[in-house]
Coordinates of C-alpha atoms in Angstrom, one line a residue:
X21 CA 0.0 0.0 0.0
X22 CA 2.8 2.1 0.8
X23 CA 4.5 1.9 -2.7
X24 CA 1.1 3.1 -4.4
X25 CA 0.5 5.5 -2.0
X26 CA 3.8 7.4 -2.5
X27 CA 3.1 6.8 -6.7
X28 CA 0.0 8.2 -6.3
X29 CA -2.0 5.4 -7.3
X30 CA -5.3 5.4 -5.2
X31 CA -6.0 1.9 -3.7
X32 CA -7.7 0.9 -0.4
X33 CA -7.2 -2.8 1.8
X34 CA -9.7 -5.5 1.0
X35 CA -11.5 -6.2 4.0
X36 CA -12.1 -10.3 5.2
X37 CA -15.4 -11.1 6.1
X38 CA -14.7 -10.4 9.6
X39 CA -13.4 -7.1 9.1
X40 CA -16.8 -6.2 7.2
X41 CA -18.5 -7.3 10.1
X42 CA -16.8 -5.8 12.8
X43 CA -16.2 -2.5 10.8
X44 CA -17.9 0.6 12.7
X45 CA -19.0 2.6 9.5
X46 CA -20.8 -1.0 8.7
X47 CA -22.7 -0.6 12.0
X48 CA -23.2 3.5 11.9
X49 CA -25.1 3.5 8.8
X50 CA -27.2 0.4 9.8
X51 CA -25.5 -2.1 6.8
X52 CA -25.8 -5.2 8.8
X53 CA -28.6 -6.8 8.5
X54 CA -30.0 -10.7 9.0
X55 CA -31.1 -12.3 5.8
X56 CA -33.5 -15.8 6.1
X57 CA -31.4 -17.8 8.2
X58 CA -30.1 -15.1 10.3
X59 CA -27.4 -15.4 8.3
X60 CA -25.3 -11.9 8.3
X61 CA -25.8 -9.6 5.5
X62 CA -24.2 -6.4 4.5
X63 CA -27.2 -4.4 2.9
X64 CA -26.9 -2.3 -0.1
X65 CA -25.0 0.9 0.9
X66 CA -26.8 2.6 -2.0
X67 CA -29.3 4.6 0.0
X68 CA -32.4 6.1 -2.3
X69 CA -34.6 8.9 -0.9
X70 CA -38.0 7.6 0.6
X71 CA -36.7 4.1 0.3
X72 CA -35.4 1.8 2.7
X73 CA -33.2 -0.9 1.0
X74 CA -32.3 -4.1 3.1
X75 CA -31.4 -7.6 2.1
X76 CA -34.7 -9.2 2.5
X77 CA -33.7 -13.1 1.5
X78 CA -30.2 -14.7 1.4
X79 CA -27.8 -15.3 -1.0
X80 CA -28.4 -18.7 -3.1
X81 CA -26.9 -21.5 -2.4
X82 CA -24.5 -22.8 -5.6
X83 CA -26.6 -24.0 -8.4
X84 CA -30.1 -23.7 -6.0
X85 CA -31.9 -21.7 -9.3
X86 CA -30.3 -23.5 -11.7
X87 CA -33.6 -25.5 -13.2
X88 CA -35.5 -22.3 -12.8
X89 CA -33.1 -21.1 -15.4
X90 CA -33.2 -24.4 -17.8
X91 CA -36.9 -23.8 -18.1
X92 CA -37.3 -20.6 -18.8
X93 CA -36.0 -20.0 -21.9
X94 CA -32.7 -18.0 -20.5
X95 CA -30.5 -19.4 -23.7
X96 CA -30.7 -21.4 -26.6
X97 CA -31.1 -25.2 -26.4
X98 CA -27.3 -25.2 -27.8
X99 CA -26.3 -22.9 -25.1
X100 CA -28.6 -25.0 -22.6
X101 CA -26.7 -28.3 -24.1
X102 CA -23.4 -27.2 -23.6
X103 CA -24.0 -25.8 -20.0
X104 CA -25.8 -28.9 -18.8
X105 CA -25.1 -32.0 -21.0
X106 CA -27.6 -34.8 -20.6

């Protein structure tokens, strides 16, 4: 960080999942929320006027919506083929 910072190159540490959680701006501007399983959420810190915004349902899990997607007609057949060979 140091080297950039004396190039002038802007750049800013990646937080870890615990430093999300345990950051204080997080927490000030009411980010953390529960989602279904009272798993911990970070809402969306895009705030809107006259609209609260909170993370209402968890994250999937890997590959929970995938038929949802093979039946709707997201793709071509091809594309479908390719993705999920039978």
């Amino acid at each position: 960080m140091a080297i950039l910072d004396t190039h002038g190159v802007p750049a800013a540490a990646i937080n870890d999942i615990a430093a999300v959680f345990s950051d204080p701006q997080i927490e000030a501007r009411g980010l953390l929320t529960g989602g279904d399983d009272n798993l911990p959420l970070v809402a969306c810190p895009i705030r809107f006027r006259r609209m609260a915004l909170s993370a209402a349902i968890r994250p999937p899990n890997l590959g929970e919506h995938n038929g949802l997607y093979r039946t709707s007609g997201v793709g071509s057949d091809i594309q479908q083929e390719k993705l999920h060979p039978t």
